[in-house]
């Protein structure tokens, strides 16, 4: 398991502080419970879909590019340790 000592570092977002904090909490739980990036992403997505409705997309990794369209107020890009996280919702 990864260390939970790494605090999330926000790089870009257009979400409320409350949603940001919730996503950070969900992320830290997933990082603590899973090793594989795919499993971390799956756990985060499932929790967000249940808590905030469909359809969330979660990308986790150390090296990726992206260009996405998202629902206004539902985009976040951040790091936890060496992992980058791209989380966004689409209609």
JSON list of C-alpha atoms in Angstrom, two decimals:
[
{"chain": "A", "resi": 1, "resn": "UNK", "atom": "CA", "xyz": [0.00, 0.00, 0.00]},
{"chain": "A", "resi": 2, "resn": "UNK", "atom": "CA", "xyz": [1.06, 3.55, -0.65]},
{"chain": "A", "resi": 3, "resn": "UNK", "atom": "CA", "xyz": [1.73, 6.08, 2.05]},
{"chain": "A", "resi": 4, "resn": "UNK", "atom": "CA", "xyz": [-1.14, 8.27, 3.17]},
{"chain": "A", "resi": 5, "resn": "UNK", "atom": "CA", "xyz": [1.38, 10.88, 4.29]},
{"chain": "A", "resi": 6, "resn": "UNK", "atom": "CA", "xyz": [1.31, 12.47, 0.84]},
{"chain": "A", "resi": 7, "resn": "UNK", "atom": "CA", "xyz": [-1.16, 15.33, 0.86]},
{"chain": "A", "resi": 8, "resn": "UNK", "atom": "CA", "xyz": [-3.06, 16.09, -2.34]},
{"chain": "A", "resi": 9, "resn": "UNK", "atom": "CA", "xyz": [-1.65, 18.97, -4.36]},
{"chain": "A", "resi": 10, "resn": "UNK", "atom": "CA", "xyz": [-4.30, 20.68, -6.48]},
{"chain": "A", "resi": 11, "resn": "UNK", "atom": "CA", "xyz": [-3.13, 21.83, -9.92]},
{"chain": "A", "resi": 12, "resn": "UNK", "atom": "CA", "xyz": [-6.40, 22.85, -11.61]},
{"chain": "A", "resi": 13, "resn": "UNK", "atom": "CA", "xyz": [-10.11, 22.70, -10.87]},
{"chain": "A", "resi": 14, "resn": "UNK", "atom": "CA", "xyz": [-13.45, 24.40, -11.26]},
{"chain": "A", "resi": 15, "resn": "UNK", "atom": "CA", "xyz": [-15.23, 22.71, -8.35]},
{"chain": "A", "resi": 16, "resn": "UNK", "atom": "CA", "xyz": [-16.49, 23.83, -4.96]},
{"chain": "A", "resi": 17, "resn": "UNK", "atom": "CA", "xyz": [-14.26, 23.49, -1.91]},
{"chain": "A", "resi": 18, "resn": "UNK", "atom": "CA", "xyz": [-16.69, 20.95, -0.44]},
{"chain": "A", "resi": 19, "resn": "UNK", "atom": "CA", "xyz": [-16.54, 18.69, -3.52]},
{"chain": "A", "resi": 20, "resn": "UNK", "atom": "CA", "xyz": [-12.76, 19.08, -3.70]},
{"chain": "A", "resi": 21, "resn": "UNK", "atom": "CA", "xyz": [-12.36, 17.96, -0.10]},
{"chain": "A", "resi": 22, "resn": "UNK", "atom": "CA", "xyz": [-14.68, 15.00, -0.66]},
{"chain": "A", "resi": 23, "resn": "UNK", "atom": "CA", "xyz": [-12.72, 13.89, -3.74]},
{"chain": "A", "resi": 24, "resn": "UNK", "atom": "CA", "xyz": [-9.45, 14.22, -1.81]},
{"chain": "A", "resi": 25, "resn": "UNK", "atom": "CA", "xyz": [-10.87, 12.02, 1.00]},
{"chain": "A", "resi": 26, "resn": "UNK", "atom": "CA", "xyz": [-12.11, 9.42, -1.50]},
{"chain": "A", "resi": 27, "resn": "UNK", "atom": "CA", "xyz": [-8.72, 9.48, -3.25]},
{"chain": "A", "resi": 28, "resn": "UNK", "atom": "CA", "xyz": [-6.69, 9.02, -0.08]},
{"chain": "A", "resi": 29, "resn": "UNK", "atom": "CA", "xyz": [-8.87, 6.06, 0.89]},
{"chain": "A", "resi": 30, "resn": "UNK", "atom": "CA", "xyz": [-8.34, 4.46, -2.54]},
{"chain": "A", "resi": 31, "resn": "UNK", "atom": "CA", "xyz": [-4.59, 5.11, -2.48]},
{"chain": "A", "resi": 32, "resn": "UNK", "atom": "CA", "xyz": [-4.42, 3.45, 0.94]},
{"chain": "A", "resi": 33, "resn": "UNK", "atom": "CA", "xyz": [-6.41, 0.41, -0.17]},
{"chain": "A", "resi": 34, "resn": "UNK", "atom": "CA", "xyz": [-5.03, -0.34, -3.64]},
{"chain": "A", "resi": 35, "resn": "UNK", "atom": "CA", "xyz": [-1.65, -0.66, -5.36]},
{"chain": "A", "resi": 36, "resn": "UNK", "atom": "CA", "xyz": [-2.56, -0.71, -9.05]},
{"chain": "A", "resi": 37, "resn": "UNK", "atom": "CA", "xyz": [-3.46, 2.59, -10.70]},
{"chain": "A", "resi": 38, "resn": "UNK", "atom": "CA", "xyz": [-6.42, 0.95, -12.46]},
{"chain": "A", "resi": 39, "resn": "UNK", "atom": "CA", "xyz": [-7.85, -0.23, -9.14]},
{"chain": "A", "resi": 40, "resn": "UNK", "atom": "CA", "xyz": [-7.33, 3.17, -7.52]},
{"chain": "A", "resi": 41, "resn": "UNK", "atom": "CA", "xyz": [-9.15, 4.85, -10.43]},
{"chain": "A", "resi": 42, "resn": "UNK", "atom": "CA", "xyz": [-11.98, 2.30, -10.35]},
{"chain": "A", "resi": 43, "resn": "UNK", "atom": "CA", "xyz": [-12.54, 2.77, -6.64]},
{"chain": "A", "resi": 44, "resn": "UNK", "atom": "CA", "xyz": [-12.66, 6.56, -6.95]},
{"chain": "A", "resi": 45, "resn": "UNK", "atom": "CA", "xyz": [-15.03, 6.42, -9.94]},
{"chain": "A", "resi": 46, "resn": "UNK", "atom": "CA", "xyz": [-17.44, 4.02, -8.25]},
{"chain": "A", "resi": 47, "resn": "UNK", "atom": "CA", "xyz": [-17.62, 6.11, -5.09]},
{"chain": "A", "resi": 48, "resn": "UNK", "atom": "CA", "xyz": [-18.15, 9.36, -7.02]},
{"chain": "A", "resi": 49, "resn": "UNK", "atom": "CA", "xyz": [-20.89, 7.81, -9.19]},
{"chain": "A", "resi": 50, "resn": "UNK", "atom": "CA", "xyz": [-22.74, 6.64, -6.07]},
{"chain": "A", "resi": 51, "resn": "UNK", "atom": "CA", "xyz": [-22.27, 9.83, -4.06]},
{"chain": "A", "resi": 52, "resn": "UNK", "atom": "CA", "xyz": [-22.65, 12.45, -6.81]},
{"chain": "A", "resi": 53, "resn": "UNK", "atom": "CA", "xyz": [-24.43, 10.67, -9.67]},
{"chain": "A", "resi": 54, "resn": "UNK", "atom": "CA", "xyz": [-23.19, 9.39, -13.01]},
{"chain": "A", "resi": 55, "resn": "UNK", "atom": "CA", "xyz": [-20.99, 9.78, -15.04]},
{"chain": "A", "resi": 56, "resn": "UNK", "atom": "CA", "xyz": [-17.55, 10.37, -13.53]},
{"chain": "A", "resi": 57, "resn": "UNK", "atom": "CA", "xyz": [-14.26, 9.62, -15.27]},
{"chain": "A", "resi": 58, "resn": "UNK", "atom": "CA", "xyz": [-11.01, 9.02, -13.37]},
{"chain": "A", "resi": 59, "resn": "UNK", "atom": "CA", "xyz": [-7.53, 8.77, -14.83]},
{"chain": "A", "resi": 60, "resn": "UNK", "atom": "CA", "xyz": [-4.59, 7.89, -12.57]},
{"chain": "A", "resi": 61, "resn": "UNK", "atom": "CA", "xyz": [-0.95, 7.60, -13.57]},
{"chain": "A", "resi": 62, "resn": "UNK", "atom": "CA", "xyz": [2.54, 8.98, -13.64]},
{"chain": "A", "resi": 63, "resn": "UNK", "atom": "CA", "xyz": [2.62, 10.00, -17.29]},
{"chain": "A", "resi": 64, "resn": "UNK", "atom": "CA", "xyz": [-0.38, 10.83, -19.46]},
{"chain": "A", "resi": 65, "resn": "UNK", "atom": "CA", "xyz": [-1.77, 13.55, -21.65]},
{"chain": "A", "resi": 66, "resn": "UNK", "atom": "CA", "xyz": [-5.39, 14.49, -21.89]},
{"chain": "A", "resi": 67, "resn": "UNK", "atom": "CA", "xyz": [-7.91, 16.75, -23.54]},
{"chain": "A", "resi": 68, "resn": "UNK", "atom": "CA", "xyz": [-11.41, 16.38, -22.15]},
{"chain": "A", "resi": 69, "resn": "UNK", "atom": "CA", "xyz": [-14.82, 18.00, -22.16]},
{"chain": "A", "resi": 70, "resn": "UNK", "atom": "CA", "xyz": [-16.51, 18.08, -18.78]},
{"chain": "A", "resi": 71, "resn": "UNK", "atom": "CA", "xyz": [-19.61, 19.28, -17.01]},
{"chain": "A", "resi": 72, "resn": "UNK", "atom": "CA", "xyz": [-19.11, 22.81, -15.63]},
{"chain": "A", "resi": 73, "resn": "UNK", "atom": "CA", "xyz": [-18.07, 22.70, -11.98]},
{"chain": "A", "resi": 74, "resn": "UNK", "atom": "CA", "xyz": [-16.89, 19.08, -12.13]},
{"chain": "A", "resi": 75, "resn": "UNK", "atom": "CA", "xyz": [-13.21, 19.01, -13.14]},
{"chain": "A", "resi": 76, "resn": "UNK", "atom": "CA", "xyz": [-10.14, 18.43, -11.02]},
{"chain": "A", "resi": 77, "resn": "UNK", "atom": "CA", "xyz": [-6.46, 17.72, -11.72]},
{"chain": "A", "resi": 78, "resn": "UNK", "atom": "CA", "xyz": [-4.18, 16.99, -8.77]},
{"chain": "A", "resi": 79, "resn": "UNK", "atom": "CA", "xyz": [-1.29, 14.94, -7.43]},
{"chain": "A", "resi": 80, "resn": "UNK", "atom": "CA", "xyz": [-0.90, 12.58, -4.49]},
{"chain": "A", "resi": 81, "resn": "UNK", "atom": "CA", "xyz": [2.75, 11.66, -4.17]},
{"chain": "A", "resi": 82, "resn": "UNK", "atom": "CA", "xyz": [4.05, 10.62, -7.60]},
{"chain": "A", "resi": 83, "resn": "UNK", "atom": "CA", "xyz": [0.57, 9.93, -9.02]},
{"chain": "A", "resi": 84, "resn": "UNK", "atom": "CA", "xyz": [-1.43, 12.40, -11.08]},
{"chain": "A", "resi": 85, "resn": "UNK", "atom": "CA", "xyz": [-5.23, 12.30, -10.95]},
{"chain": "A", "resi": 86, "resn": "UNK", "atom": "CA", "xyz": [-7.65, 13.64, -13.53]},
{"chain": "A", "resi": 87, "resn": "UNK", "atom": "CA", "xyz": [-11.25, 13.51, -12.31]},
{"chain": "A", "resi": 88, "resn": "UNK", "atom": "CA", "xyz": [-14.20, 14.91, -14.22]},
{"chain": "A", "resi": 89, "resn": "UNK", "atom": "CA", "xyz": [-17.90, 14.41, -14.78]},
{"chain": "A", "resi": 90, "resn": "UNK", "atom": "CA", "xyz": [-19.81, 14.30, -18.05]},
{"chain": "A", "resi": 91, "resn": "UNK", "atom": "CA", "xyz": [-23.54, 14.52, -18.66]}
]
